[in-house]
Short mmCIF file of C-alpha atoms in Angstrom, two decimals:
data_model
loop_
_atom_site.label_atom_id
_atom_site.label_comp_id
_atom_site.label_asym_id
_atom_site.label_seq_id
_atom_site.Cartn_x
_atom_site.Cartn_y
_atom_site.Cartn_z
CA MET A 290 100.14 -46.65 -128.69
CA PRO A 291 97.12 -45.13 -129.33
CA SER A 292 96.09 -42.65 -127.33
CA THR A 293 93.07 -42.46 -125.28
CA LEU A 294 92.14 -39.24 -127.09
CA SER A 295 92.88 -40.86 -130.80
CA THR A 296 90.41 -43.88 -129.42
CA ALA A 297 87.99 -41.09 -128.64
CA LEU A 298 87.69 -40.20 -131.91
CA LEU A 299 86.44 -43.06 -133.13
CA ALA A 300 82.96 -42.63 -132.29
CA LEU A 301 83.31 -38.89 -133.09
CA LEU A 302 83.73 -39.64 -136.72
CA ALA A 303 81.24 -41.82 -137.41
CA SER A 304 80.12 -40.18 -140.52
CA PRO A 305 82.15 -40.65 -144.00
CA PRO A 306 85.30 -38.52 -144.23
CA LEU A 307 84.53 -36.94 -147.06
CA VAL A 308 81.75 -34.66 -147.16
CA ALA A 309 80.25 -32.39 -149.70
CA ALA A 310 80.25 -28.33 -148.76
CA THR A 311 77.31 -26.04 -149.40
CA CYS A 312 79.25 -22.65 -149.46
CA GLN A 313 79.48 -21.39 -153.01
CA LYS A 314 81.93 -18.69 -152.15
CA TYR A 315 84.91 -21.54 -151.32
CA ILE A 316 83.70 -23.95 -154.00
CA ASP A 317 84.43 -20.96 -156.71
CA ALA A 318 87.54 -19.98 -154.79
CA ALA A 319 88.41 -23.86 -154.99
CA VAL A 320 88.10 -23.68 -158.67
CA THR A 321 90.45 -20.60 -159.13
CA ALA A 322 93.11 -22.37 -156.87
CA ALA A 323 93.11 -25.37 -158.76
CA ALA A 324 93.51 -23.99 -161.77
CA ASN A 325 96.30 -22.06 -160.69
CA LEU A 326 98.08 -25.13 -159.25
CA GLN A 327 97.66 -26.68 -162.57
CA SER A 328 99.63 -24.04 -164.21
CA ALA A 329 102.24 -24.18 -161.92
CA TYR A 330 102.60 -27.85 -161.56
CA PHE A 331 105.63 -29.18 -163.04
CA THR A 332 107.49 -26.02 -162.72
CA GLY A 333 110.73 -26.59 -161.66
CA GLY A 334 110.42 -30.39 -162.44
CA SER A 335 107.55 -32.95 -161.36
CA GLN A 336 106.40 -33.11 -157.61
CA GLN A 337 106.93 -36.18 -155.44
CA PRO A 338 104.19 -38.68 -156.08
CA TRP A 339 102.81 -38.82 -152.54
CA ILE A 340 102.18 -34.84 -153.25
CA GLY A 341 100.69 -35.74 -156.50
CA ALA A 342 98.27 -38.35 -154.58
CA VAL A 343 97.53 -35.83 -152.55
CA ASP A 344 96.92 -33.34 -154.90
CA SER A 345 94.66 -35.87 -157.21
CA PHE A 346 92.45 -36.38 -154.26
CA HIS A 347 91.85 -32.74 -153.86
CA LEU A 348 91.03 -32.22 -157.51
CA SER A 349 88.84 -35.36 -157.65
CA GLU A 350 87.06 -33.94 -154.51
CA LEU A 351 86.59 -30.58 -156.05
CA ASP A 352 84.93 -31.92 -159.33
CA THR A 353 82.53 -33.84 -157.14
CA LEU A 354 81.79 -30.26 -155.09
CA ALA A 355 81.77 -28.50 -158.81
CA GLY A 356 79.72 -31.16 -160.21
CA VAL A 357 82.24 -31.31 -163.35
CA ALA A 358 84.77 -33.68 -164.36
CA THR A 359 87.60 -31.06 -165.08
CA TYR A 360 89.88 -33.05 -163.62
CA SER A 361 89.05 -36.95 -164.20
CA ASP A 362 92.12 -37.22 -166.53
CA VAL A 363 94.59 -36.06 -164.15
CA ILE A 364 94.89 -39.62 -162.06
CA ASN A 365 96.12 -40.85 -165.31
CA THR A 366 99.61 -38.64 -165.71
CA VAL A 367 100.55 -37.39 -162.74
CA PHE A 368 102.31 -40.58 -161.71
CA THR A 369 104.08 -41.42 -165.29
CA ALA A 370 107.61 -40.38 -164.09
CA TRP A 371 107.24 -42.25 -161.02
CA GLU A 372 105.75 -46.11 -162.01
CA GLY A 373 109.11 -47.45 -161.10
CA GLN A 374 109.57 -46.16 -157.67
CA LEU A 375 106.02 -47.58 -157.00
CA ASP A 376 105.70 -50.46 -158.17
CA ASN A 377 109.18 -51.49 -156.71
CA GLY A 378 108.16 -50.35 -153.33
CA ASP A 379 110.89 -47.62 -152.79
CA SER A 380 108.71 -46.06 -150.19
CA TYR A 381 105.06 -47.93 -148.82
CA ASP A 382 104.05 -44.80 -147.45
CA ASP A 383 103.90 -43.01 -150.80
CA VAL A 384 102.18 -45.89 -152.90
CA GLN A 385 99.06 -45.69 -149.96
CA TRP A 386 98.96 -42.02 -150.97
CA VAL A 387 98.63 -43.39 -154.29
CA SER A 388 96.06 -46.50 -154.11
CA ILE A 389 93.63 -44.02 -152.04
CA ALA A 390 93.96 -41.38 -154.89
CA TYR A 391 92.99 -44.37 -157.13
CA LEU A 392 90.06 -45.47 -155.72
CA ARG A 393 88.62 -41.78 -155.54
CA ALA A 394 89.31 -41.49 -158.94
CA GLY A 395 87.19 -45.11 -159.09
CA ASN A 396 90.19 -47.34 -160.57
CA LEU A 397 89.46 -50.49 -157.71
CA ALA A 398 92.43 -52.25 -159.66
CA GLN A 399 94.85 -49.35 -159.39
CA ALA A 400 93.88 -49.16 -155.70
CA GLN A 401 94.31 -52.51 -155.00
CA LYS A 402 97.29 -52.84 -156.75
CA TYR A 403 99.19 -50.54 -154.62
CA TYR A 404 97.63 -51.24 -151.76
CA ASP A 405 99.02 -54.96 -152.37
CA ILE A 406 102.46 -53.76 -152.97
CA ALA A 407 102.33 -51.38 -149.28
CA SER A 408 101.15 -55.15 -147.71
CA THR A 409 104.04 -56.79 -148.70
CA ALA A 410 105.74 -54.71 -146.07
CA VAL A 411 103.86 -55.84 -143.61
CA THR A 412 105.73 -58.16 -140.85
CA THR A 413 105.93 -58.94 -136.98
CA ASN A 414 109.65 -59.21 -136.88
CA TYR A 415 110.42 -55.99 -136.17
CA CYS A 416 108.17 -53.89 -133.37
CA GLY A 417 105.84 -56.45 -132.96
CA GLY A 418 103.87 -55.78 -136.41
CA GLY A 419 102.95 -52.82 -138.68
CA LEU A 420 104.80 -52.04 -141.79
CA PHE A 421 108.27 -51.06 -142.94
CA TRP A 422 108.90 -47.47 -144.55
CA ASN A 423 110.44 -48.77 -147.49
CA GLY A 424 112.57 -51.18 -149.00
CA ASN A 425 115.39 -51.54 -146.71
CA ASP A 426 113.33 -53.26 -144.43
CA ASP A 427 115.15 -51.11 -141.20
CA TYR A 428 112.58 -48.56 -140.23
CA LYS A 429 109.31 -48.37 -139.22
CA ASN A 430 107.26 -44.80 -139.28
CA ALA A 431 103.61 -43.33 -137.99
CA ILE A 432 102.64 -42.40 -141.33
CA THR A 433 103.40 -45.83 -143.33
CA ASN A 434 101.39 -47.42 -140.61
CA GLU A 435 98.58 -44.72 -140.09
CA LEU A 436 97.86 -44.88 -143.50
CA TYR A 437 97.86 -48.63 -143.71
CA ILE A 438 94.59 -48.31 -141.20
CA THR A 439 92.92 -45.49 -143.10
CA THR A 440 93.34 -47.28 -146.88
CA SER A 441 92.31 -50.65 -145.04
CA GLY A 442 89.41 -48.94 -144.12
CA TYR A 443 88.71 -47.31 -147.48
CA LEU A 444 88.95 -50.35 -149.81
CA TYR A 445 86.72 -52.56 -147.24
CA ASP A 446 84.01 -49.70 -147.44
CA ALA A 447 84.50 -49.92 -151.20
CA THR A 448 84.63 -53.53 -151.75
CA LYS A 449 83.23 -55.39 -148.33
CA ASP A 450 86.06 -57.71 -148.98
CA ALA A 451 86.80 -59.07 -144.78
CA GLN A 452 90.35 -59.40 -145.49
CA TYR A 453 90.50 -55.29 -145.61
CA LEU A 454 88.76 -55.11 -142.36
CA THR A 455 91.06 -57.79 -140.72
CA ASN A 456 93.92 -56.00 -141.51
CA LEU A 457 92.37 -52.62 -140.25
CA GLN A 458 91.49 -54.12 -136.98
CA THR A 459 95.74 -55.45 -137.00
CA MET A 460 96.63 -52.50 -137.78
CA PHE A 461 95.18 -50.87 -135.43
CA ASP A 462 95.63 -53.36 -132.41
CA ASP A 463 99.25 -53.27 -133.39
CA GLY A 464 99.32 -49.51 -132.46
CA LEU A 465 102.24 -48.21 -134.00
CA THR A 466 101.03 -44.61 -134.48
CA ASN A 467 104.14 -42.94 -133.50
CA ASP A 468 107.37 -41.97 -135.35
CA GLY A 469 110.56 -44.11 -134.01
CA LEU A 470 107.66 -47.03 -133.13
CA CYS A 471 109.15 -49.49 -130.59
CA ASN A 472 110.84 -46.34 -128.65
CA ASN A 473 109.13 -42.84 -129.17
CA ASN A 474 111.64 -40.63 -130.75
CA GLN A 475 110.56 -37.59 -129.17
CA GLY A 476 110.11 -36.23 -132.69
CA THR A 477 107.61 -33.54 -134.47
CA GLN A 478 104.41 -34.99 -134.16
CA TRP A 479 103.29 -33.24 -137.29
CA THR A 480 99.50 -32.42 -138.65
CA TYR A 481 99.28 -34.62 -141.35
CA ASN A 482 100.03 -37.75 -138.49
CA GLN A 483 97.39 -36.90 -137.00
CA GLY A 484 94.76 -35.83 -139.72
CA THR A 485 96.24 -39.22 -141.64
CA LEU A 486 94.54 -41.31 -138.87
CA LEU A 487 91.38 -39.76 -138.67
CA PRO A 488 89.26 -41.55 -141.63
CA GLY A 489 91.09 -45.13 -140.25
CA LEU A 490 89.75 -44.42 -137.13
CA ALA A 491 86.02 -43.74 -138.63
CA TYR A 492 85.66 -46.57 -141.01
CA LEU A 493 87.15 -48.88 -137.72
CA TYR A 494 84.09 -47.12 -135.54
CA LYS A 495 81.90 -47.84 -138.81
CA CYS A 496 82.97 -51.36 -139.40
CA ALA A 497 84.66 -52.99 -136.21
CA VAL A 498 83.93 -52.17 -132.67
CA ASN A 499 80.57 -51.29 -132.09
CA GLY A 500 81.80 -47.81 -131.28
CA GLY A 501 82.84 -48.13 -128.05
CA LEU A 502 86.11 -46.35 -126.61
CA ARG A 503 89.14 -49.14 -126.07
CA GLU A 504 92.56 -48.44 -124.06
CA SER A 505 95.62 -49.86 -126.12
CA CYS A 506 96.30 -51.83 -123.40
CA GLU A 507 93.62 -53.99 -123.50
CA THR A 508 91.57 -56.41 -125.70
CA THR A 509 88.67 -59.21 -125.45
CA THR A 510 91.17 -61.32 -124.56
CA ALA A 511 93.92 -59.98 -122.96
CA ASN A 512 94.24 -56.90 -120.33
CA MET A 513 97.40 -55.36 -119.53
CA CYS A 514 95.82 -52.09 -118.14
CA ASP A 515 96.65 -51.22 -114.55
CA ALA A 516 93.87 -49.54 -111.94
CA ASP A 517 95.29 -46.08 -113.57
CA GLN A 518 94.43 -47.32 -117.06
CA GLN A 519 91.18 -48.83 -116.36
CA THR A 520 89.42 -45.30 -115.17
CA PHE A 521 90.88 -43.40 -118.19
CA LYS A 522 87.73 -44.04 -120.58
CA GLY A 523 85.47 -43.13 -117.66
CA ILE A 524 87.25 -39.60 -117.76
CA THR A 525 87.02 -39.22 -121.38
CA VAL A 526 83.33 -39.28 -121.38
CA HIS A 527 82.35 -37.81 -118.15
CA TYR A 528 84.75 -34.24 -119.19
CA MET A 529 83.51 -34.21 -122.52
CA SER A 530 79.78 -34.13 -120.46
CA TRP A 531 81.26 -31.39 -118.49
CA PHE A 532 82.93 -29.86 -121.80
CA LEU A 533 78.81 -29.50 -123.35
CA SER A 534 77.56 -27.76 -120.06
CA VAL A 535 80.64 -25.13 -119.92
CA SER A 536 80.53 -24.68 -123.62
CA GLY A 537 76.69 -24.56 -123.72
CA ARG A 538 76.64 -27.09 -126.99
CA ASP A 539 73.43 -28.02 -127.96
CA ASN A 540 72.85 -31.49 -126.33
CA ASP A 541 71.78 -32.77 -129.41
CA SER A 542 75.06 -32.54 -130.81
CA LYS A 543 77.24 -35.57 -132.08
CA TYR A 544 79.16 -35.35 -128.94
CA SER A 545 76.26 -35.75 -126.66
CA GLY A 546 75.82 -39.09 -129.02
CA PHE A 547 78.86 -40.35 -128.67
CA ILE A 548 78.55 -40.23 -124.61
CA MET A 549 75.44 -41.69 -124.73
CA ALA A 550 76.55 -44.47 -126.98
CA GLN A 551 79.21 -45.45 -124.47
CA ALA A 552 76.78 -45.47 -121.66
CA ASP A 553 74.61 -48.07 -123.74
CA ASN A 554 77.81 -50.23 -124.54
CA VAL A 555 78.60 -50.15 -120.58
CA LEU A 556 74.85 -51.49 -120.01
CA GLU A 557 75.26 -53.85 -123.00
CA ILE A 558 78.60 -54.93 -123.32
CA ALA A 559 80.33 -54.33 -119.83
CA VAL A 560 77.30 -55.65 -117.92
CA GLY A 561 78.22 -58.38 -115.15
CA PRO A 562 76.84 -59.17 -111.64
CA THR A 563 73.60 -56.29 -111.62
CA GLY A 564 75.09 -52.95 -110.92
CA TRP A 565 78.88 -54.14 -111.70
CA TYR A 566 80.61 -53.40 -114.93
CA SER A 567 83.92 -54.42 -116.52
CA ASN A 568 86.65 -52.30 -118.40
CA LEU A 569 85.52 -53.78 -121.72
CA TRP A 570 82.83 -51.74 -123.53
CA TYR A 571 83.36 -52.53 -126.99
CA GLY A 572 83.53 -56.26 -127.84
CA LEU A 573 82.39 -59.24 -125.82
CA ASN A 574 84.22 -61.06 -123.05
CA GLY A 575 86.85 -63.44 -124.41
CA GLY A 576 88.50 -63.67 -121.04
CA ALA A 577 89.91 -60.58 -120.35
CA ALA A 578 87.23 -58.85 -118.73
CA THR A 579 87.81 -57.24 -115.30
CA TRP A 580 85.67 -56.15 -113.09
CA THR A 581 87.67 -53.59 -110.56
CA ALA A 582 87.03 -50.99 -108.46
CA SER A 583 88.55 -48.88 -111.11
CA SER A 584 86.61 -50.26 -114.02
CA GLN A 585 83.24 -49.97 -111.84
CA ALA A 586 84.34 -46.13 -111.33
CA SER A 587 85.02 -45.80 -115.23
CA ALA A 588 81.21 -47.19 -115.75
CA LEU A 589 80.31 -45.01 -113.32
CA GLY A 590 81.62 -41.61 -115.02
CA ALA A 591 79.78 -42.96 -118.60
CA LEU A 592 76.43 -43.64 -117.08
CA VAL A 593 76.36 -40.22 -115.37
CA ALA A 594 77.64 -38.08 -118.41
CA ALA A 595 74.71 -39.85 -120.47
CA GLY A 596 72.78 -39.13 -117.73
CA GLN A 597 73.59 -35.19 -117.92
CA GLN A 598 72.68 -35.23 -121.77
CA ASN A 599 69.10 -35.04 -123.25
CA CYS A 600 66.93 -38.28 -124.09
#
């Protein structure tokens, strides 16, 4: 299930994930690196399609940074050797990398085509939700499901088609973001597993959940959090304030804004009888709001943390 830390990143990553740089020395270095990549790319055979998709994404971003269109045609050639594999759903993570690359390159039709192929792998009869990894329908892994969160968010942001937003919310609620899924396989936690999820969390924050923290054990209609788990959110917010105090970070930072946004949600969404607050910080009560000592203490942590900021 999504960790508290991952959920916190929802609100910290509200800005679009693709941010233009302003440091020219890095752009110049990237231009040289891209030219060298092009000269070596097919040495020893073509790259796997997902690597080509990631590389195409990098190159599209570089064109934007450099104000050129040097690599605008790369997307039209990089997958030519892999179309059969992609079209037949041999790898449902690969087709999503390709969907993202096409959308970044401005080809919505192709982006939707490969997203739709990935969507055929969604099922609830194994692990309760999520996507299978490939057409064998016998394994679900983190990256395929993390990608579906991010790709759904990216497509919703581009099209405002409500189905993409629904898919984003459903996949996030399924919580299948660790390899092994039904049972954590305790395998290596690769860096890209952590990074791939972040844009999806940002889109979820931007479009779906009012920026409020949510534990994986709670929804607006069902609460399975115990007393310990109902305490976690207040710790996250108050300890972030502690971090700002110790580190000397500017109180006008985005982290300070995150802290105050959580307190605002407590006051506006979690509010009950005067001075009492529930566990729901992100959505209106659908029958699962719980007013306990733990939910009250968690809200207190958020309110104290916000009181420590500059208003």
